[in-house]
Structure formats: structure tokens, C-alpha cells
Coordinates of C-alpha atoms and ligand atoms in Angstrom, one line a residue:
M1 CA 0.3 0.0 -0.1
E2 CA 1.2 3.3 -0.6
T3 CA 1.4 5.8 2.4
E4 CA -1.3 8.2 2.3
L5 CA 0.1 12.1 1.5
R6 CA -1.4 14.3 3.6
L7 CA -0.8 18.0 4.3
E8 CA -2.8 20.8 5.7
S9 CA -2.1 24.2 7.0
S10 CA -2.7 28.2 6.8
L11 CA -1.3 29.7 4.1
W12 CA -1.4 33.5 2.4
V13 CA -2.3 34.7 -0.9
G14 CA -1.8 38.1 -0.9
N15 CA -3.5 39.4 2.5
K16 CA -5.9 36.9 2.4
R17 CA -5.8 34.1 5.1
Y18 CA -6.1 30.5 3.3
R19 CA -6.6 26.8 4.5
A20 CA -4.7 24.4 2.0
V21 CA -5.2 20.8 2.2
L22 CA -3.4 18.1 0.2
S23 CA -5.0 14.4 0.6
G24 CA -5.4 11.8 -1.4
W25 CA -6.2 12.9 -5.3
H26 CA -6.9 16.4 -4.5
F27 CA -5.4 19.5 -3.6
N28 CA -7.3 22.4 -2.5
W29 CA -7.6 25.9 -1.0
T30 CA -10.1 27.9 0.8
E31 CA -10.4 31.2 1.8
V32 CA -10.8 31.9 5.4
D33 CA -12.4 35.1 6.9
K34 CA -11.4 37.1 9.7
K35 CA -14.1 35.5 11.8
N36 CA -12.9 32.2 10.8
R37 CA -15.6 31.0 8.5
D38 CA -14.8 29.2 5.2
K39 CA -15.5 31.1 2.0
K40 CA -15.2 29.7 -1.3
T41 CA -13.0 26.4 -1.7
I42 CA -10.8 25.6 -5.3
S43 CA -10.3 22.1 -5.7
V44 CA -7.7 20.6 -8.1
P45 CA -7.3 17.0 -8.8
V46 CA -3.4 16.2 -8.2
A47 CA -3.0 15.0 -11.8
E48 CA -4.2 18.3 -12.8
V49 CA -1.3 20.1 -11.1
V50 CA 0.9 21.3 -14.1
G51 CA 3.9 21.9 -11.7
V52 CA 5.5 23.3 -8.5
E53 CA 7.8 26.0 -8.1
E54 CA 9.6 28.0 -5.5
G55 CA 9.2 31.7 -5.2
R56 CA 6.6 33.9 -6.9
V57 CA 6.9 33.0 -10.8
E58 CA 5.5 34.7 -13.7
I59 CA 5.6 32.9 -17.2
L60 CA 3.9 35.9 -19.2
P61 CA 4.8 37.9 -21.2
R62 CA 8.3 36.0 -20.0
K63 CA 9.2 33.2 -17.4
S64 CA 10.5 35.5 -14.4
V65 CA 11.2 34.0 -10.6
E66 CA 11.1 36.5 -7.8
D67 CA 13.1 33.9 -5.3
T68 CA 11.5 34.5 -1.8
D69 CA 12.2 31.6 0.5
K70 CA 8.9 31.5 1.9
D71 CA 6.9 31.9 -1.4
F72 CA 5.6 29.0 -4.0
T73 CA 3.7 28.7 -6.9
V74 CA 1.2 26.3 -8.3
F75 CA 0.2 26.1 -12.2
Y76 CA -2.8 23.7 -12.5
V77 CA -5.4 23.1 -15.2
K78 CA -8.4 25.6 -15.1
R79 CA -11.6 24.6 -17.6
S80 CA -13.7 27.1 -19.1
S81 CA -16.6 26.1 -21.8
S82 CA -15.6 26.9 -25.3
G83 CA -18.3 29.0 -27.2
S84 CA -19.0 26.8 -30.1
S85 CA -17.7 23.2 -29.3
Y86 CA -19.0 20.6 -27.3
G87 CA -15.8 20.0 -25.2
L88 CA -14.0 22.0 -22.5
L89 CA -11.3 24.6 -23.1
W90 CA -8.0 24.1 -20.5
R91 CA -5.9 27.0 -19.3
L92 CA -3.0 27.5 -17.1
G93 CA -4.5 28.7 -13.7
R94 CA -1.6 30.1 -11.1
I95 CA -1.5 30.7 -7.7
Q96 CA 1.2 32.0 -5.7
F97 CA 1.3 31.0 -1.8
S98 CA 2.9 32.4 1.2
C99 CA 4.3 30.4 3.8
P100 CA 5.1 31.3 7.6
S101 CA 8.2 29.7 7.6
R102 CA 10.7 28.2 4.7
V103 CA 10.4 24.5 6.6
L104 CA 6.9 24.7 5.9
R105 CA 7.3 26.1 2.0
D106 CA 9.8 23.1 1.3
Q107 CA 7.5 20.7 2.9
W108 CA 5.0 21.9 0.7
T109 CA 6.6 21.6 -2.4
K110 CA 8.1 18.3 -1.6
H111 CA 4.8 16.8 -0.7
L112 CA 2.6 18.3 -4.0
R113 CA 5.8 17.1 -6.3
T114 CA 5.8 13.8 -4.8
A115 CA 1.9 13.7 -5.1
L116 CA 2.2 14.5 -8.5
K117 CA 4.6 11.4 -9.6
T118 CA 2.1 9.0 -7.8
H119 CA -0.9 10.3 -9.5
S120 CA 0.2 10.9 -12.9
P121 CA 2.5 8.3 -13.8
L122 CA 2.5 8.9 -17.7
R123 CA 3.7 12.4 -17.6
P124 CA 6.5 12.9 -20.5
N125 CA 10.0 13.8 -19.6
R126 CA 11.3 13.9 -23.0
L127 CA 9.5 14.3 -26.4
L128 CA 9.8 14.0 -30.0
V129 CA 8.0 16.9 -31.8
F130 CA 7.4 17.0 -35.6
I131 CA 5.9 20.5 -37.2
N132 CA 4.3 20.7 -40.6
P133 CA 5.2 24.3 -41.3
F134 CA 2.6 24.1 -44.3
G135 CA -0.6 22.4 -42.6
G136 CA -3.5 24.1 -42.4
K137 CA -3.1 28.1 -42.4
K138 CA 0.5 27.4 -42.2
K139 CA 1.2 28.7 -38.4
G140 CA 2.4 25.5 -37.2
R141 CA 5.4 26.9 -36.1
K142 CA 4.5 29.7 -34.4
I143 CA 1.7 28.2 -32.7
Y144 CA 4.1 25.4 -31.2
H145 CA 6.8 28.2 -30.1
S146 CA 4.7 30.8 -28.8
L147 CA 2.0 28.6 -27.4
V148 CA 3.1 25.1 -26.3
A149 CA 6.9 25.4 -26.0
P150 CA 6.7 27.8 -22.7
L151 CA 4.3 25.2 -21.4
F152 CA 6.1 22.6 -22.2
E153 CA 9.3 24.4 -20.5
L154 CA 7.4 25.2 -17.4
A155 CA 6.7 21.4 -16.6
G156 CA 10.1 20.6 -17.0
I157 CA 9.8 18.6 -20.4
S158 CA 12.8 18.7 -22.5
S159 CA 11.8 18.2 -26.9
H160 CA 13.6 17.7 -29.4
V161 CA 11.8 19.5 -32.0
I162 CA 12.0 18.6 -35.8
V163 CA 10.5 21.1 -38.5
T164 CA 9.5 19.1 -41.5
E165 CA 11.2 19.8 -45.1
R166 CA 9.3 17.2 -47.0
A167 CA 6.1 15.3 -46.8
N168 CA 6.6 11.6 -45.0
Q169 CA 10.1 12.8 -43.0
A170 CA 8.1 12.4 -39.8
R171 CA 7.0 8.8 -40.7
D172 CA 10.6 7.6 -42.1
H173 CA 12.0 9.2 -38.8
L174 CA 9.9 7.1 -36.9
L175 CA 10.6 4.1 -38.9
K176 CA 14.4 4.6 -38.9
K177 CA 15.8 6.5 -36.1
D178 CA 16.7 6.1 -32.7
L179 CA 13.9 6.7 -30.5
K180 CA 15.5 5.8 -27.3
G181 CA 14.5 8.3 -24.2
F182 CA 11.3 9.3 -25.7
D183 CA 8.3 9.4 -24.0
G184 CA 6.0 10.3 -26.5
V185 CA 5.6 11.7 -29.9
V186 CA 4.2 15.3 -30.8
C187 CA 2.9 16.2 -33.9
V188 CA 2.0 19.8 -35.1
G189 CA -0.4 19.8 -37.9
G190 CA -3.3 18.4 -39.1
D191 CA -4.6 14.9 -39.7
G192 CA -2.2 13.9 -42.6
M193 CA 0.7 14.9 -40.3
F194 CA -1.1 12.8 -37.2
S195 CA -1.4 9.8 -40.0
E196 CA 2.5 10.2 -40.7
I197 CA 3.1 9.5 -37.1
L198 CA 0.6 7.0 -36.8
H199 CA 2.1 5.0 -39.9
G200 CA 5.4 5.6 -38.4
L201 CA 4.7 4.5 -35.1
I202 CA 2.9 1.5 -35.7
G203 CA 5.3 0.5 -38.4
R204 CA 8.2 0.4 -36.1
T205 CA 6.5 -1.3 -33.3
Q206 CA 5.7 -4.3 -35.9
Q207 CA 9.2 -4.0 -36.9
E208 CA 10.5 -4.6 -33.3
A209 CA 8.0 -7.1 -32.5
G210 CA 8.7 -9.1 -35.9
L211 CA 4.9 -9.2 -36.6
S212 CA 3.8 -8.2 -40.4
E213 CA 1.8 -5.6 -41.0
N214 CA 0.6 -6.9 -44.3
D215 CA -1.1 -10.1 -43.1
P216 CA -4.5 -8.7 -42.1
T217 CA -5.1 -11.6 -39.7
V218 CA -2.2 -11.1 -37.2
A219 CA -2.8 -9.0 -34.3
L220 CA -0.8 -5.8 -34.1
Q221 CA 1.3 -5.0 -31.4
P222 CA 0.1 -1.6 -29.3
C223 CA 2.6 1.2 -29.8
P224 CA 4.3 2.0 -26.6
L225 CA 5.2 5.5 -27.0
H226 CA 1.9 8.2 -26.8
I227 CA 1.0 10.6 -29.3
G228 CA 0.0 14.0 -28.6
I229 CA -1.6 16.4 -30.8
I230 CA -1.2 20.2 -31.3
P231 CA -3.8 21.2 -34.0
A232 CA -2.2 23.2 -36.9
G233 CA -4.3 21.8 -39.9
S234 CA -7.4 22.3 -42.0
T235 CA -10.0 19.4 -40.5
D236 CA -8.1 18.5 -37.1
C237 CA -10.7 15.7 -36.7
V238 CA -8.4 13.4 -34.5
C239 CA -7.9 16.3 -32.1
Y240 CA -11.4 17.4 -32.2
A241 CA -12.9 14.1 -31.6
T242 CA -10.4 13.1 -28.8
V243 CA -10.3 16.1 -26.8
G244 CA -13.4 18.0 -27.8
V245 CA -11.7 21.6 -29.2
I246 CA -9.1 22.6 -31.5
D247 CA -7.1 24.6 -29.3
P248 CA -3.1 24.1 -28.8
V249 CA -3.3 25.3 -25.2
T250 CA -5.6 22.9 -24.2
S251 CA -3.8 19.8 -25.9
A252 CA -0.5 21.0 -24.7
L253 CA -2.1 20.7 -21.4
H254 CA -3.5 17.0 -21.7
I255 CA 0.4 16.3 -22.8
I256 CA 1.8 18.0 -20.0
I257 CA -0.2 16.0 -17.4
G258 CA 0.4 12.7 -19.1
D259 CA -3.4 11.9 -20.2
S260 CA -3.8 8.7 -22.0
Q261 CA -6.6 7.9 -24.7
P262 CA -6.6 4.7 -26.3
L263 CA -7.5 4.7 -30.0
D264 CA -8.7 2.1 -32.5
V265 CA -7.3 1.8 -36.0
C266 CA -8.4 0.6 -39.1
S267 CA -5.8 -1.2 -41.6
V268 CA -6.5 -1.2 -44.9
H269 CA -5.2 -4.3 -47.2
Q270 CA -5.2 -4.6 -50.8
A271 CA -4.3 -8.2 -51.9
S272 CA -3.4 -8.5 -48.5
A273 CA -0.9 -6.0 -48.8
L274 CA -1.0 -2.9 -46.3
M275 CA -2.1 0.2 -48.0
R276 CA -2.7 2.2 -45.3
Y277 CA -3.8 2.8 -41.9
S278 CA -6.9 4.8 -40.9
V279 CA -8.5 6.4 -37.9
S280 CA -11.1 8.8 -38.9
L281 CA -12.4 9.0 -42.2
L282 CA -12.3 5.9 -45.3
G283 CA -14.1 7.0 -47.8
Y284 CA -15.2 6.1 -51.1
G285 CA -17.2 7.5 -53.7
F286 CA -18.0 11.5 -52.4
Y287 CA -15.5 11.8 -49.7
G288 CA -13.0 10.1 -51.9
D289 CA -14.0 12.1 -54.9
V290 CA -13.8 15.3 -52.4
L291 CA -10.4 14.5 -51.4
A292 CA -9.1 13.9 -54.8
E293 CA -10.3 17.0 -55.9
S294 CA -9.2 19.1 -52.9
E295 CA -5.6 18.1 -53.5
K296 CA -5.8 20.2 -56.9
H297 CA -6.5 23.4 -54.7
R298 CA -4.1 22.9 -51.8
W299 CA -3.2 26.4 -52.5
M300 CA -6.8 27.8 -50.9
G301 CA -5.9 26.2 -47.3
P302 CA -8.9 24.9 -45.4
L303 CA -11.4 26.6 -47.7
R304 CA -10.7 23.7 -50.5
Y305 CA -12.7 21.2 -48.8
D306 CA -15.9 23.5 -48.8
Y307 CA -15.1 24.2 -52.8
S308 CA -14.3 20.7 -53.8
G309 CA -17.2 19.3 -51.8
T310 CA -19.6 21.8 -53.5
M311 CA -17.9 20.8 -57.1
V312 CA -18.3 17.1 -56.1
Y313 CA -21.6 17.5 -55.0
L314 CA -22.5 19.4 -58.4
S315 CA -21.3 16.4 -60.2
N316 CA -24.0 14.3 -59.1
R317 CA -22.1 10.9 -59.1
S318 CA -22.9 7.2 -57.6
Y319 CA -21.2 4.3 -57.8
A320 CA -22.1 0.6 -58.0
G321 CA -20.2 -1.9 -55.5
I322 CA -20.3 -4.9 -53.1
V323 CA -19.9 -4.1 -49.6
Q324 CA -19.1 -7.0 -47.3
Y325 CA -19.2 -6.9 -43.1
L326 CA -18.5 -8.6 -40.2
P327 CA -21.3 -7.1 -37.4
A328 CA -20.0 -6.3 -34.1
D329 CA -21.8 -7.7 -31.2
P330 CA -25.0 -5.6 -30.8
L331 CA -25.6 -6.2 -27.4
L332 CA -22.5 -4.2 -26.7
S333 CA -23.6 -0.9 -28.3
S334 CA -25.0 0.2 -31.5
P335 CA -24.2 3.2 -33.7
R336 CA -28.1 4.4 -33.4
D337 CA -28.2 4.1 -29.5
R338 CA -28.1 8.0 -29.3
T339 CA -25.1 7.6 -26.5
R340 CA -22.0 9.6 -26.8
C341 CA -18.2 8.1 -26.3
L342 CA -17.1 11.1 -23.6
S343 CA -14.2 10.8 -21.1
G344 CA -14.4 8.2 -19.3
C345 CA -16.8 6.3 -21.4
S346 CA -17.8 2.7 -20.0
V347 CA -18.1 0.7 -23.6
C348 CA -14.6 1.7 -24.3
S349 CA -13.5 0.8 -20.6
R350 CA -15.1 -2.7 -21.1
T351 CA -13.1 -3.0 -24.3
T352 CA -9.8 -2.2 -22.2
E353 CA -10.7 -4.7 -19.7
R354 CA -11.4 -7.4 -22.6
L355 CA -8.0 -6.5 -24.7
F356 CA -5.7 -6.2 -21.8
P357 CA -7.1 -8.4 -19.0
H358 CA -4.4 -8.0 -16.6
S359 CA -3.3 -4.1 -16.9
S360 CA -6.8 -2.6 -16.1
V361 CA -7.7 -0.8 -12.6
Y362 CA -11.2 -2.7 -13.2
T363 CA -11.6 -5.5 -10.5
S364 CA -14.6 -7.2 -12.1
C365 CA -13.4 -9.4 -14.9
L366 CA -16.2 -9.2 -17.7
S367 CA -15.9 -12.3 -19.7
F368 CA -15.1 -11.8 -23.4
C369 CA -17.9 -12.3 -25.7
A370 CA -16.8 -14.4 -28.4
F371 CA -19.4 -13.2 -30.8
P372 CA -19.1 -15.5 -33.8
G373 CA -21.2 -13.2 -36.4
E374 CA -21.3 -13.9 -39.9
W375 CA -20.6 -11.9 -42.6
V376 CA -23.4 -10.0 -44.3
S377 CA -23.2 -8.8 -48.0
V378 CA -25.0 -5.6 -49.8
E379 CA -24.5 -4.8 -53.4
G380 CA -26.0 -1.9 -55.3
R381 CA -25.3 2.0 -56.2
F382 CA -24.1 4.1 -53.5
R383 CA -23.6 7.9 -53.1
C384 CA -20.8 7.2 -50.6
V385 CA -19.4 4.4 -48.4
S386 CA -17.8 5.7 -45.3
L387 CA -16.0 3.7 -42.6
T388 CA -15.3 5.3 -39.5
C389 CA -13.2 3.9 -36.5
M390 CA -14.6 7.0 -34.1
S391 CA -16.9 10.1 -34.1
S392 CA -14.7 11.9 -36.8
S393 CA -16.5 15.2 -35.3
C394 CA -14.7 18.3 -36.5
P395 CA -15.6 22.3 -36.1
K396 CA -17.5 21.5 -39.6
S397 CA -19.7 18.6 -38.0
P398 CA -19.4 19.2 -34.2
L399 CA -21.1 15.6 -33.9
G400 CA -19.3 14.1 -36.6
L401 CA -19.8 11.5 -39.4
S402 CA -21.0 8.6 -36.7
P403 CA -22.3 10.6 -33.3
S404 CA -22.2 7.4 -31.3
A405 CA -18.9 5.9 -32.4
H406 CA -16.7 5.2 -29.7
L407 CA -12.8 6.2 -29.7
A408 CA -11.6 2.7 -28.2
D409 CA -14.3 0.0 -28.4
G410 CA -12.5 -2.1 -31.1
T411 CA -15.0 -1.6 -33.8
G412 CA -15.7 0.7 -36.5
D413 CA -19.3 2.4 -38.1
L414 CA -19.8 1.3 -41.7
I415 CA -22.0 4.2 -43.3
L416 CA -23.8 3.4 -46.4
V417 CA -25.4 5.8 -48.5
W418 CA -27.5 4.2 -51.5
D419 CA -27.8 6.3 -54.7
T420 CA -30.6 8.9 -54.4
H421 CA -31.8 12.2 -55.6
P422 CA -29.8 15.2 -55.3
L423 CA -31.9 16.8 -52.5
G424 CA -32.0 13.9 -50.7
F425 CA -28.0 13.6 -50.5
L426 CA -27.7 17.1 -49.5
K427 CA -30.4 16.8 -46.8
F428 CA -28.1 13.9 -45.6
L429 CA -25.1 15.9 -45.9
Y430 CA -26.4 19.1 -44.3
R431 CA -27.6 17.2 -41.6
H432 CA -23.8 16.7 -40.5
T433 CA -24.0 20.2 -39.4
S434 CA -26.4 20.1 -36.9
T435 CA -28.0 17.6 -34.1
Q436 CA -30.0 16.4 -36.7
D437 CA -29.9 12.5 -37.1
Q438 CA -28.1 12.1 -40.7
F439 CA -29.1 8.2 -40.2
D440 CA -32.7 8.9 -40.0
L441 CA -33.4 8.7 -43.8
P442 CA -34.5 6.2 -45.8
F443 CA -31.7 6.0 -48.3
V444 CA -29.2 5.8 -45.6
E445 CA -27.8 2.6 -42.9
V446 CA -25.2 2.3 -40.8
H447 CA -23.7 -0.5 -39.3
R448 CA -21.3 -1.0 -36.2
V449 CA -18.3 -3.5 -37.6
K450 CA -15.1 -5.4 -37.1
R451 CA -14.0 -6.0 -40.6
V452 CA -15.1 -5.0 -44.0
P453 CA -14.0 -6.0 -47.6
A454 CA -15.3 -4.1 -50.6
K455 CA -15.2 -5.4 -54.1
S456 CA -16.2 -2.2 -55.8
V457 CA -16.4 -1.3 -59.2
W458 CA -16.0 2.5 -59.1
N459 CA -18.3 4.0 -61.7
C460 CA -18.0 7.5 -63.0
D461 CA -20.6 8.6 -64.9
G462 CA -21.2 5.1 -66.3
E463 CA -17.6 4.7 -66.9
I464 CA -15.6 2.4 -65.2
L465 CA -12.3 3.8 -63.8
S466 CA -10.4 1.1 -62.0
S467 CA -11.3 -1.9 -59.9
T468 CA -10.5 -2.2 -56.2
E469 CA -11.0 -4.8 -53.7
I470 CA -10.1 -4.0 -50.0
L471 CA -10.1 -5.4 -46.6
C472 CA -10.4 -3.5 -43.6
R473 CA -9.6 -4.9 -40.0
I474 CA -10.0 -2.7 -36.9
H475 CA -7.4 -3.1 -34.3
G476 CA -8.8 -1.9 -31.0
Q477 CA -6.8 0.3 -29.1
L478 CA -3.6 0.1 -31.4
V479 CA -2.3 3.7 -30.3
R480 CA -2.4 5.8 -27.2
L481 CA -3.0 9.7 -27.4
Y482 CA -2.1 12.4 -24.8
A483 CA -5.9 12.9 -24.2
R484 CA -8.9 11.8 -22.4
G485 CA -11.8 11.9 -24.6
I486 CA -14.3 14.4 -24.7
E487 CA -15.5 16.5 -21.7
E488 CA -18.8 18.1 -21.7
G489 CA -19.7 20.9 -20.0
A490 CA -23.3 20.4 -19.0
A491 CA -25.3 17.5 -20.3
V492 CA -28.2 15.0 -19.5
H493 CA -26.4 11.4 -18.6
N494 CA -28.5 7.9 -19.3
C495 CA -28.1 7.8 -15.6
G496 CA -30.2 10.7 -14.5
K497 CA -26.7 12.0 -12.4
E498 CA -24.9 15.1 -13.1
N499 CA -21.9 14.9 -14.9
D500 CA -19.1 14.9 -12.1
K501 CA -21.2 11.8 -10.5
C502 CA -22.1 9.9 -13.7
Q503 CA -20.4 6.5 -13.4
M504 CA -21.6 5.3 -17.0
G505 CA -19.4 7.7 -19.0
C506 CA -21.7 7.8 -21.7
T507 CA -23.9 11.0 -22.6
L508 CA -27.2 11.2 -23.9
I509 CA -27.1 13.4 -27.1
K510 CA -28.4 16.7 -25.9
Ligands
1PX601 C1 -24.1 21.2 -46.9 C2 -22.9 21.2 -45.5 C3 -22.6 19.8 -45.6 C4 -21.3 19.9 -44.7 C5 -20.8 18.1 -44.6 C6 -19.9 18.1 -43.5 C7 -19.4 16.9 -43.6 C8 -18.0 16.6 -42.7 C9 -17.8 15.6 -42.6 C10 -16.5 15.8 -42.1 C11 -15.7 14.1 -41.4 C12 -14.5 14.5 -41.4 C13 -13.7 13.3 -41.0 C14 -11.8 13.6 -41.2 C15 -11.2 13.8 -42.1 C16 -9.9 14.1 -42.2 O1 -9.3 13.0 -41.6 C17 -9.6 14.4 -43.9 C18 -7.9 15.2 -43.8 O2 -8.0 16.5 -42.7 P1 -6.8 17.3 -42.8 O3 -6.9 18.0 -44.0 O4 -6.8 18.1 -41.8 O5 -5.7 16.9 -43.0 N1 -10.3 15.6 -44.2 C19 -11.2 15.4 -45.1 O6 -11.2 14.2 -45.9 C20 -12.2 16.4 -45.3 C21 -13.4 16.2 -45.6 C22 -14.4 17.0 -46.1 C23 -15.4 16.9 -46.5 C24 -16.2 18.0 -46.7 C25 -17.3 18.3 -47.3 C26 -17.9 19.5 -47.5 C27 -19.1 19.3 -48.4 C28 -19.8 20.2 -48.8 C29 -20.9 20.1 -49.6 C30 -21.5 21.3 -49.9 C31 -22.8 21.0 -51.0 C32 -23.3 22.3 -51.6 C33 -24.4 22.2 -52.5 C34 -24.7 23.7 -52.8
ADP602 N1 7.4 20.1 -45.2 C1 6.4 19.4 -45.5 N2 6.3 20.1 -46.9 C2 5.4 19.4 -47.6 N3 4.2 18.5 -47.0 C3 4.6 18.2 -45.9 C4 5.7 18.5 -45.1 N4 5.5 18.0 -44.0 C5 4.1 17.3 -43.8 N5 3.8 17.3 -45.2 C6 2.7 16.5 -45.4 O1 1.6 17.5 -45.6 C7 0.1 16.8 -45.5 C8 -0.9 17.9 -44.9 O2 -0.4 17.9 -43.6 P1 -1.6 18.5 -42.3 O3 -0.5 18.8 -41.4 O4 -2.5 17.4 -42.3 O5 -2.4 19.8 -43.2 P2 -3.6 19.9 -43.8 O6 -5.1 19.2 -42.4 O7 -3.7 21.3 -44.0 O8 -3.9 18.9 -44.7 C9 0.6 15.7 -44.8 O9 0.0 14.4 -45.7 C10 2.0 15.7 -44.7 O10 2.4 14.5 -45.0
CA603 CA1 -14.1 2.5 -32.5

């Protein structure tokens, strides 16, 4: 048993007296008035303390330390709701305490630092950072150096920064170079840059484990290094869907405190050879065409997707194809159950328990439901076929392609949109921008799946372009991000309890 760290004393903040308590998982301070009555308490989970410094420390506009021997400064995570997104913004909170003696000051700093180590064991010491200087609005370098680097420095994290000079440089570095001593890899860029990191890390891990990525039947080895994403791209869907907001400071703070969010990854094979890994959108038909079209208009920046989306929509194409899928166990969850995967999600926790039965903190052992399942086959003309391992929410679509998909449940959602009239398809697209259910349309189907092969003859305006046959397999929790899933401000829970008391993890969609 670890010994319980507890420390309680009177401290001063300016000319006000406080009672500060460090006990178990929390550090809190309460103002005490002249008549010894308690006023408001601020309570911070120890895991969310960013750093503890001797003296009176400022970090903005520049780090400065006034070294007094009775003071200490605590930096911690402070939340505020973000206007437009569903998640919460994190900011750096700071409080400067004065102690009656130096001995007490040293006791506080020592106890707080020990508590930090115990309660957040995944905090990184050393990070490998890749910046794509051309992602999104081309602000990657500025975002990193002005907003993120000062926070890493404050937290005592050392980082090795590489500004990429070409596409795939980050991937190749991760595949070949020495990664000893690094606790995680940080990606400053968009989903394309994240994908490079993903390919590099998964590839490297399989190389070292002697596993073949080309074999779709092999259970791949999970990556030991965590991935942090500092959003600086165009869609930033992986960041949005795992943190809930697109905000470099929030993401930097998740990295610093060593949050951990496992993520499902889909491997896409052609004639069994690995083509790519995917976590957000694997799309044929409409989304495939939008992506291909948008590459021609990169100079437009993030706007290229709206432009290309409109052009492709106006071209009004549909595609003949055959899609087969292996359904996931419908008793565990369904893509239309109107729940959302939020921080602490119970569906994902049960999957962790099933995939890694010995490493989990959960004591009740849920037996693995070996759902044999049977392949289902559909054939016809589709507007689009999409497979996503997570909700794929992004600022354009705050609930995402599949609002009830889970980040780490080992399944993906297959969305089939049958050929329909142009206005019907527009309605389907438009519903992504609101809370209206895009699956509640007669020409749309959604299935929670484990594997998908698609034998599709891609048909463009009646002409056959090429023939592709692919096989997809979802690998549960193959990588881990420095994130914790979406924390929601105020929401209605399945269990009827308030946010912080909910035991279920999932929330009903508002
Ligand atoms: C009518 C309004 C329709 C809005 C439809 C919004 C659907 C949005 C779904 C977004 C899913 C995003 C999945 C993430 C994909 C990213 O991995 C990937 C790479 O991101 P990166 O550039 O940051 O590296 N991004 C993408 O593939 C972008 C897909 C974006 C699709 C946008 C489609 C816009 C469609 C506009 C149609 C307008 C029709 C107007 C008719 C008059
Ligand atoms: N230095 C570079 N020059 C050109 N392309 C790069 C460079 N670094 C990374 N890339 C590539 O740029 C693509 C887009 O990057 P990303 O950061 O996702 O931005 P966006 O979200 O705007 O697409 C990625 O596929 C990545 O491989
Ligand atoms: Ca999933």
C-alpha cells in the first residue's frame, strides 16, 4: 500500500488567509475570513497540477522568478467552456502562496511534487516534436513556439523539435531513427501529419516485434509511445474527436499531465498487402472524390474542402459496388443508440478490460463475448461508403460522421448511403452540421463492424475507372494519445446524474 500523503496548513495568498489541504487525489485551498469562516474552495485533482515552483513565478509575457524563501507557485489546469465546441477549453491557472516559514514551504513543494509523480505516472519527460510548417493556415511553427514550448518548459519537459522539410519525413524518422529516451511523439499539424506519425509508430512497433503489417489476420502490437496532437491543420478531426476542442493550449496541457486515450485503428489491405491505416474517415464515392479534388486546390488552405465538396456534389455521381461486413456484437453498443463516447466512457473501458485483462484497474472481470457473427453482403449503387473508427467530429460537423461511435471499443461504423436524388443527398450532408440524425433517412444505413471487404467497381458517370478490392480490419486500441476523450460542460446523462457523479461515461445527445 502506498502511504497516504496528507498535508494541511494555513497559507497566505496576498493579504488573504487560506486553508490549504493536500490529501489523496486532491489539492484544495479555501479562503478563511477574519471570523474563521470558510469561503469558496478551489479543488484541483493532483493529476491536473501542471507544476510547482519555489518563489513567485510568472510565465507571461516571459518567465520570471522572484526568489523569496517563503513563497511557492502552483500551476494547474483551469477549465472554461468553449463557445462553439462541445468540449471544454483548458487554460493554465496560477496561484502564489506565502508560508509562515521556509521549512513549511519546502514541505509543501516536496509533498506536491511527490503526489504529482504518484498520481500521474504517464507524464512525459522527453518528447519528440514534428512540426509541419505547411499544414492548415501555415501557422504550425508559430503555434508551437509561442503557445506550447513555454508550457513544456514550465513543466520541465525537454523536447527535440524537427520542422519537416518534406512529406513523409516524420514517418521515415519514426521508422528508422533511434527513439530511445522519448516518452512520446508530438505532431504539430493536421490529420495528414497525424497519419504520418501513426504509420511511423505502428510500423516501427511491428518491426521490433517481428510482426508482418501485411497480414490482415495478425494481431498487431500496440505502440509503446504516446502521441500528442497540437492542432494546426485544416480539419483536425482526430484532435477534435479526442479532446473536444481545437485549441493548442488545451492539447499541450493534456500532453503535460500525461493523459492517456487509447484509439482504434483500421488497417486497409489490398490483396492482403497493407495499403494504409485509418482512424477517421475511410471513404469511397463522395468523400474519396472530395479528397482527390481538394488536392488540386491545396493553395486555398482549409477552404479547399468546401470548394471541392460543392464541385463534387454538383457532379452528382454514384457508384456501383459490393460491400461485405462482419457485424460487431449488437449487445455491447449500436451506432444508433444515441449515446456519446465521452471521457471515461464505459463501453471503451469494458473493451480495455477485454483486450488487456491484466493491466486494467477494473476489478470485475467481464468475460470476453466471443461473438462469432456472420458476414453480411450488400450490393447496389451508392452515393458514398464510409468507414470510421471514431465519431470523426470536427468544427464543420460537431457531432461527426457517426455521433455514437467510440474511440476505443475495437469497432468501426460503416455508413452506406444508397443512390438517391440530389436533394436527398444534400439533406444527408447538411444534417452533419446540426444535431439532426443523418441516419434517419430511408437511403442511409449504418452498421457497427469489425471487418469490411469491399469489392467495388468504381463507376464514374457510367464509365468504369478502376477496380479495387480492399479488406479492412479494426485493431482495438492500437495507439494511445495524450488526451482523455471529450469532457462535456453540462449534459443529460443516461443514469440521470450530474456530470461529475456519472458512473456510466456515456451521455445522451442533447
Ligand atoms: C451542406 C453542408 C455539408 C457539410 C458536410 C460536412 C460533413 C463533414 C464530415 C467531416 C468528416 C471529417 C473526417 C475527417 C477527415 C480528415 O481526416 C481529412 C484530412 O484532414 P486534414 O486536411 O486536416 O489533414 N479531411 C477530409 O477528408 C475532409 C473531408 C471534408 C469533407 C467536406 C465536405 C464538404 C461538403 C460540402 C458540400 C456542399 C454542397 C453544397 C451544394 C450547394
Ligand atoms: N515539410 C512538408 N512539406 C510538404 N508536405 C508536408 C511537409 N510536412 C508534412 N507534409 C505533408 O502535408 C500533408 C498535410 O498536412 P497536415 O498537417 O495534415 O495539414 P492539412 O490539415 O492542412 O492537410 C500531410 O500529408 C503531410 O504528410
Ligand atoms: Ca471505435
